[in-house]
Short mmCIF file of C-alpha atoms in Angstrom, two decimals:
data_model
loop_
_atom_site.label_atom_id
_atom_site.label_comp_id
_atom_site.label_asym_id
_atom_site.label_seq_id
_atom_site.Cartn_x
_atom_site.Cartn_y
_atom_site.Cartn_z
CA MET A 129 9.63 6.14 24.38
CA GLU A 130 10.90 5.79 21.69
CA GLN A 131 14.50 6.08 20.93
CA HIS A 132 13.27 7.82 16.49
CA ILE A 133 10.68 8.86 15.74
CA ALA A 134 11.00 6.03 12.58
CA GLU A 135 9.97 4.16 15.56
CA ALA A 136 6.27 6.55 16.77
CA ILE A 137 5.08 7.18 12.90
CA GLY A 138 5.54 2.99 12.06
CA ARG A 139 3.13 2.32 15.69
CA PRO A 140 -0.55 2.07 13.81
CA ASP A 141 -3.90 3.29 15.38
CA LEU A 142 -7.23 1.25 15.58
CA ILE A 143 -10.37 3.10 15.41
CA ARG A 144 -12.93 1.64 15.23
CA LEU A 145 -15.60 3.95 13.39
CA ASP A 146 -18.84 0.72 13.98
CA ASP A 147 -19.48 -2.05 16.20
CA ARG A 148 -18.43 -4.31 13.20
CA LEU A 149 -15.29 -1.86 10.81
CA VAL A 150 -11.83 -1.23 12.10
CA CYS A 151 -9.57 1.28 10.60
CA LEU A 152 -5.51 0.50 11.21
CA ARG A 153 -4.52 3.84 10.08
CA PHE A 154 -0.84 4.30 9.73
CA GLU A 155 0.40 7.95 9.42
CA THR A 156 2.88 6.77 6.54
CA MET A 157 3.13 2.74 6.82
CA LYS A 158 5.89 1.59 4.65
CA VAL A 159 7.86 2.43 7.74
CA VAL A 160 6.98 -1.06 9.52
CA SER A 161 8.23 -2.59 6.64
CA ALA A 162 11.29 -0.71 5.97
CA LEU A 163 12.41 0.30 9.58
CA THR A 164 12.09 -3.72 10.06
CA ALA A 165 13.69 -4.96 7.11
CA VAL A 166 17.37 -2.40 6.93
CA GLU A 167 17.58 -4.15 10.97
CA HIS A 168 17.71 -6.90 9.90
CA LEU A 169 19.76 -6.17 6.82
CA LEU A 170 22.86 -4.91 9.60
CA VAL A 171 22.05 -8.02 12.76
CA THR A 172 22.87 -9.91 9.41
CA GLY A 173 24.98 -8.41 8.10
CA ALA A 174 24.20 -8.21 4.96
CA VAL A 175 25.09 -3.96 5.16
CA ARG A 176 26.80 -1.77 7.15
CA ARG A 177 26.38 1.57 8.50
CA GLY A 178 27.04 4.02 5.65
CA ASP A 179 26.13 2.12 3.17
CA THR A 180 24.13 3.39 0.21
CA LEU A 181 20.50 1.41 0.02
CA LEU A 182 18.66 1.83 -3.12
CA ASP A 183 14.95 1.41 -4.65
CA SER A 184 11.89 2.66 -6.54
CA SER A 185 8.86 4.67 -5.13
CA SER A 186 5.58 6.59 -6.45
CA GLY A 187 6.21 8.57 -2.88
CA ILE A 188 5.58 6.67 0.65
CA TYR A 189 8.40 3.60 1.10
CA ALA A 190 10.96 7.00 -0.09
CA TYR A 191 9.69 8.21 3.17
CA ALA A 192 9.70 5.62 4.88
CA LEU A 193 13.27 4.09 3.43
CA ALA A 194 14.83 7.60 4.16
CA LEU A 195 13.67 7.11 8.05
CA ALA A 196 14.58 4.31 8.49
CA CYS A 197 18.65 5.48 7.04
CA HIS A 198 18.04 8.54 8.74
CA ARG A 199 17.65 5.98 12.28
CA HIS A 200 20.53 3.69 11.63
CA GLY A 201 23.52 5.91 10.03
CA MET A 202 22.72 4.86 6.03
CA ARG A 203 22.90 6.38 2.03
CA CYS A 204 19.46 7.10 0.69
CA HIS A 205 19.19 6.72 -2.70
CA ILE A 206 15.44 6.60 -3.72
CA VAL A 207 14.62 6.51 -7.85
CA GLY A 208 11.02 8.76 -7.71
CA SER A 209 7.62 8.77 -9.77
CA THR A 210 6.73 11.46 -11.63
CA THR A 211 4.13 11.32 -8.01
CA VAL A 212 6.17 12.38 -5.00
CA ASP A 213 5.53 15.33 -4.66
CA HIS A 214 7.47 19.46 -3.23
CA THR A 215 6.75 18.77 0.60
CA LEU A 216 8.41 14.89 0.11
CA ARG A 217 10.83 16.04 -2.00
CA THR A 218 11.61 19.12 0.35
CA GLN A 219 12.06 16.04 3.42
CA LEU A 220 13.77 13.97 1.39
CA ALA A 221 16.39 16.48 1.26
CA LEU A 222 16.56 17.34 4.91
CA LEU A 223 16.84 13.84 5.99
CA GLY A 224 19.24 13.55 3.41
CA ALA A 225 17.81 11.55 0.54
CA THR A 226 19.23 11.69 -2.70
CA LEU A 227 16.18 11.80 -4.93
CA GLU A 228 16.40 11.06 -8.65
CA GLN A 229 12.48 11.97 -10.12
CA MET A 230 11.11 10.80 -13.06
CA GLU A 231 10.49 13.01 -15.47
CA PRO A 232 6.53 14.46 -16.05
CA CYS A 233 4.31 11.63 -17.11
CA ALA A 234 1.53 11.52 -17.26
CA ASP A 235 1.28 7.30 -18.25
CA LEU A 236 1.43 5.90 -14.56
CA LYS A 237 2.95 2.49 -16.33
CA LEU A 238 5.28 3.73 -17.96
CA ASP A 239 6.89 5.91 -15.48
CA GLN A 240 7.18 2.49 -13.57
CA LYS A 241 8.81 0.52 -15.84
CA ARG A 242 11.42 4.07 -16.14
CA ARG A 243 11.80 3.73 -12.38
CA VAL A 244 13.30 0.40 -12.87
CA ALA A 245 15.66 0.82 -16.25
CA ARG A 246 17.08 3.70 -14.02
CA ILE A 247 17.50 1.41 -10.86
CA GLN A 248 19.11 -0.90 -13.40
CA GLU A 249 21.42 1.67 -13.94
CA ILE A 250 22.72 2.76 -11.22
CA LEU A 251 22.95 -0.52 -10.10
CA ALA A 252 25.68 -1.39 -12.35
CA GLU A 253 27.65 1.70 -11.87
CA HIS A 254 27.95 1.38 -8.17
CA PRO A 255 27.55 -2.16 -7.24
CA ASP A 256 28.02 -1.66 -3.90
CA TYR A 257 24.06 -0.44 -3.41
CA HIS A 258 21.96 -2.83 -1.51
CA TRP A 259 18.94 -3.01 -4.07
CA MET A 260 15.93 -3.21 -0.85
CA ARG A 261 13.81 -4.49 -4.58
CA GLN A 262 10.35 -3.54 -1.36
CA TYR A 263 8.16 -5.28 -4.28
CA HIS A 264 10.36 -8.74 -4.88
CA ASP A 265 12.21 -9.36 -0.87
CA ASP A 266 10.27 -10.45 1.27
CA ILE A 267 12.48 -9.39 4.24
CA HIS A 268 9.31 -6.73 3.77
CA TYR A 269 6.65 -8.92 5.48
CA LEU A 270 8.60 -8.85 8.83
CA GLY A 271 7.63 -5.95 10.05
CA TYR A 272 4.26 -6.56 10.06
CA ARG A 273 4.32 -9.39 12.61
CA ALA A 274 3.83 -7.00 15.97
CA VAL A 275 0.77 -5.23 13.93
CA ALA A 276 -1.05 -8.40 13.69
CA ASP A 277 0.03 -9.27 16.96
CA HIS A 278 -1.47 -5.90 18.20
CA VAL A 279 -4.37 -6.67 15.89
CA ARG A 280 -5.56 -9.63 17.80
CA GLU A 281 -4.89 -7.96 21.21
CA GLN A 282 -7.42 -5.30 19.74
CA VAL A 283 -9.64 -6.50 18.13
CA GLY A 284 -9.62 -10.10 19.59
CA ALA A 285 -7.82 -13.16 19.48
CA SER A 286 -11.23 -15.72 17.79
CA GLU A 287 -13.15 -13.20 15.90
CA PRO A 288 -13.57 -14.86 12.74
CA LEU A 289 -11.22 -10.86 10.73
CA THR A 290 -12.34 -9.95 7.48
CA VAL A 291 -8.92 -8.29 6.74
CA VAL A 292 -9.19 -5.30 2.87
CA GLY A 293 -6.26 -3.32 1.97
CA GLY A 294 -4.45 -1.99 -1.02
CA VAL A 295 -2.42 -4.24 -3.03
CA GLY A 296 0.61 -2.54 -3.73
CA SER A 297 3.81 -4.76 -3.39
CA GLY A 298 2.36 -7.86 -1.80
CA VAL A 299 3.21 -6.76 2.00
CA SER A 300 0.57 -4.61 4.09
CA THR A 301 -2.40 -7.27 3.43
CA GLY A 302 -0.03 -10.61 3.09
CA ALA A 303 2.01 -9.86 6.00
CA LEU A 304 -0.87 -9.28 8.20
CA ALA A 305 -3.32 -12.11 6.38
CA ARG A 306 0.46 -13.92 6.95
CA TYR A 307 1.02 -13.01 10.64
CA LEU A 308 -2.65 -13.31 11.82
CA ARG A 309 -3.94 -16.33 10.40
CA GLU A 310 -0.56 -18.69 11.73
CA SER A 311 -2.47 -17.75 14.96
CA GLY A 312 -4.92 -19.55 13.61
CA GLY A 313 -7.64 -17.61 13.88
CA ASP A 314 -10.70 -17.81 10.95
CA VAL A 315 -9.38 -15.07 8.92
CA ARG A 316 -10.26 -13.45 5.14
CA LEU A 317 -8.81 -12.14 3.15
CA VAL A 318 -9.93 -8.53 0.42
CA GLY A 319 -6.90 -6.96 -2.23
CA VAL A 320 -7.80 -3.94 -3.35
CA GLN A 321 -7.02 -2.32 -6.46
CA PRO A 322 -6.71 0.58 -8.84
CA PHE A 323 -8.73 -0.69 -13.07
CA GLY A 324 -4.99 -0.76 -14.91
CA SER A 325 -2.86 -3.29 -12.68
CA ILE A 326 -1.66 -6.19 -14.24
CA THR A 327 -0.86 -7.86 -10.45
CA PHE A 328 -5.13 -9.84 -10.81
CA GLY A 329 -4.84 -9.00 -14.26
CA SER A 330 -7.10 -5.52 -15.13
CA GLU A 331 -4.57 -4.18 -17.11
CA HIS A 332 -7.39 -4.63 -20.23
CA VAL A 333 -8.91 -1.93 -18.69
CA ALA A 334 -8.22 1.43 -18.39
CA ASP A 335 -9.30 4.19 -16.64
CA PRO A 336 -9.13 8.19 -16.70
CA ASP A 337 -8.21 9.93 -14.57
CA ILE A 338 -5.44 8.49 -12.66
CA ILE A 339 -4.21 4.73 -11.43
CA ILE A 340 -4.91 4.96 -7.93
CA ALA A 341 -1.02 5.38 -7.26
CA GLY A 342 0.50 3.06 -4.97
CA ILE A 343 -1.52 -0.16 -5.31
CA GLY A 344 -1.18 -1.42 -8.61
CA SER A 345 1.43 -2.21 -10.52
CA SER A 346 2.60 -2.35 -15.11
CA ILE A 347 5.24 -5.17 -13.73
CA PRO A 348 4.87 -7.89 -12.16
CA PHE A 349 5.81 -8.22 -8.22
CA GLY A 350 7.13 -10.76 -6.40
CA ASN A 351 5.87 -10.19 -3.33
CA VAL A 352 2.66 -10.71 -4.28
CA ARG A 353 1.09 -13.61 -2.71
CA HIS A 354 -2.13 -14.09 -4.67
CA ALA A 355 -3.44 -17.18 -3.96
CA ALA A 356 -3.48 -16.23 -0.37
CA TYR A 357 -6.83 -13.54 -1.75
CA ASP A 358 -10.02 -14.64 -1.07
CA VAL A 359 -11.85 -11.67 -3.15
CA VAL A 360 -10.36 -9.28 -5.11
CA HIS A 361 -12.21 -5.35 -5.43
CA TRP A 362 -11.36 -2.41 -8.80
CA VAL A 363 -12.27 0.56 -7.20
CA SER A 364 -11.82 3.54 -10.33
CA PHE A 365 -11.10 7.12 -9.58
CA ASP A 366 -13.88 8.43 -8.72
CA ALA A 367 -15.24 5.78 -6.14
CA ALA A 368 -11.70 6.11 -4.10
CA LEU A 369 -12.66 9.88 -3.91
CA ALA A 370 -16.70 8.76 -2.78
CA GLY A 371 -14.84 6.53 -0.42
CA SER A 372 -12.06 8.63 0.41
CA VAL A 373 -14.61 11.75 0.69
CA ASP A 374 -16.82 9.28 3.15
CA LEU A 375 -14.52 8.67 5.64
CA LEU A 376 -13.13 12.20 6.38
CA ARG A 377 -16.92 13.80 6.16
CA ARG A 378 -18.62 10.15 7.93
CA HIS A 379 -15.92 9.76 10.54
CA ALA A 380 -13.39 12.37 10.37
CA VAL A 381 -10.51 10.03 9.44
CA PHE A 382 -8.51 12.31 7.16
CA ALA A 383 -6.33 9.87 4.90
CA GLY A 384 -5.10 8.67 1.41
CA LEU A 385 -6.02 8.13 -2.02
CA SER A 386 -5.82 4.26 -1.27
CA THR A 387 -7.54 4.33 2.13
CA GLY A 388 -10.95 5.87 -0.25
CA ALA A 389 -11.11 2.50 -1.95
CA GLY A 390 -10.56 0.45 0.69
CA HIS A 391 -12.64 2.26 2.69
CA LEU A 392 -15.46 1.40 0.40
CA ALA A 393 -14.90 -2.75 0.17
CA ALA A 394 -14.39 -2.94 3.77
CA GLY A 395 -17.90 -0.85 4.02
CA TRP A 396 -19.86 -3.88 1.52
CA GLU A 397 -17.71 -6.26 3.10
CA ARG A 398 -18.90 -5.71 5.94
CA ASP A 399 -22.19 -5.13 4.77
CA GLN A 400 -22.59 -8.72 3.32
CA ASP A 401 -21.23 -10.88 6.04
CA PRO A 402 -22.69 -9.12 9.83
CA GLY A 403 -20.73 -12.66 11.13
CA ARG A 404 -17.24 -11.06 10.89
CA THR A 405 -15.51 -7.74 12.06
CA VAL A 406 -14.43 -5.97 8.93
CA LEU A 407 -10.31 -3.89 9.24
CA PHE A 408 -9.61 -1.67 6.27
CA ILE A 409 -5.45 -0.06 6.03
CA ALA A 410 -5.05 3.65 5.78
CA ALA A 411 -1.96 3.79 4.56
CA ASP A 412 -1.67 7.61 4.61
CA THR A 413 -2.71 10.58 5.85
CA GLY A 414 -4.35 13.11 2.91
CA HIS A 415 -2.17 15.96 2.29
CA ARG A 416 -0.88 14.89 -0.61
CA TYR A 417 -4.06 14.06 -2.11
CA VAL A 418 -5.88 17.37 -0.55
CA ASP A 419 -6.06 19.47 -4.06
CA SER A 420 -6.62 15.92 -6.43
CA VAL A 421 -9.53 14.79 -4.10
CA PHE A 422 -10.41 16.85 -1.00
CA ALA A 423 -11.17 20.10 -3.16
CA ARG A 424 -13.08 18.02 -5.61
CA HIS A 425 -15.58 16.63 -2.82
CA HIS A 426 -18.51 18.35 -4.24
CA GLU A 427 -17.95 16.16 -6.83
CA ALA A 428 -18.01 13.60 -4.71
CA ALA A 429 -20.62 10.56 -5.35
CA ARG A 430 -22.60 9.63 -2.15
CA VAL A 431 -21.47 5.76 -1.32
CA ALA A 432 -24.36 4.62 -0.09
CA ASP A 433 -25.24 5.67 -4.08
CA LEU A 434 -21.98 2.85 -5.05
CA ALA A 435 -22.50 -1.43 -5.56
CA PRO A 436 -19.65 -3.38 -6.81
CA ARG A 437 -20.59 -5.26 -10.53
CA PRO A 438 -19.90 -8.82 -9.38
CA VAL A 439 -17.59 -10.98 -11.71
CA ALA A 440 -16.69 -14.07 -12.31
CA SER A 441 -13.79 -13.65 -14.81
CA LEU A 442 -11.85 -11.60 -15.62
CA ASP A 443 -12.90 -10.62 -19.47
CA GLU A 444 -16.27 -8.46 -17.57
CA LEU A 445 -14.27 -6.15 -15.89
CA ALA A 446 -14.99 -2.87 -15.86
CA LEU A 447 -15.24 1.26 -14.41
CA PRO A 448 -16.42 2.68 -12.14
CA TRP A 449 -15.38 -0.54 -9.39
CA CYS A 450 -15.96 -4.94 -9.95
CA ARG A 451 -15.98 -7.46 -7.56
CA MET A 452 -15.15 -11.19 -7.78
CA SER A 453 -14.23 -13.93 -5.69
CA TRP A 454 -10.49 -14.69 -6.12
CA ASP A 455 -11.07 -17.35 -4.08
CA GLY A 456 -6.79 -18.66 -3.58
CA ALA A 457 -6.35 -18.84 -7.37
CA ASP A 458 -2.79 -18.27 -9.35
CA ALA A 459 -1.87 -15.51 -10.13
CA PRO A 460 -2.44 -13.98 -13.88
CA THR A 461 0.16 -15.57 -16.24
CA ALA A 462 0.90 -12.37 -17.30
CA ALA A 463 1.63 -11.15 -13.04
CA VAL A 464 3.97 -14.20 -12.83
CA ALA A 465 7.74 -12.88 -11.59
#
């Protein structure tokens, strides 16, 4: 029996969608990293019960850190993106977290930079606060070791495996690949990015709809290990919408927009290499995308009609979907933290 809801939420489900396509589904993925990170900080004496933990978030990490703080008797202060919705604001308030939400802004790049600037102001005012630095502190990798062990146990230790998922802060896909590779298995890592993200060099290509929150960035992230990635897919909002709608319609998995992008990329990778099992990450549920994505299901293109444009250089990137062999290359200059 779990001692707190955070421990239950952090336990993912593995769903085999067909014989070579597996969905690693979380209710709220970042609970895995936040909970283990806070426990590690407490054990090592870096923080104590009652201390205030601070970070910036576009939504998922805010909820995860609030749950971890609730579990361990800590205070939680979040500088939130404009994308934090009413439901999450209410949950954070009832969990005892303080939320400072950025003013409405159509530019998520500017929103992210403003949040980081506000973090610095808060630290100057409250030097006793502990900044969790989800984008830069690899303490957030620790929670994924148990997830990797679970994947290997269920999928098979000798099975050639391709892991697909949004890059975001670099932790979920990067940590899973690290721990899976430590076991000696054949593991390929495929990162998924939105257009307009600096992380893998697509900042010069604007998506007219939105940057998919949580899987891209306008600033360098220290937790992204670029050399760990074999392939990168860049997916537009419209293509990700098609992936999300298809995943719900065909497999009854209700998940967010980044999952739709991952589902699209995973299906392509599976079809190109029939000898491998492909696992893609579903980081959260689809509830916050009901209006922006699922209510527009009649607009969704058929996944069977979509295919990525193969590119050999970042200069060739173009909407709506591109794929490039990264082959463990270094970070683009602008993405170096």
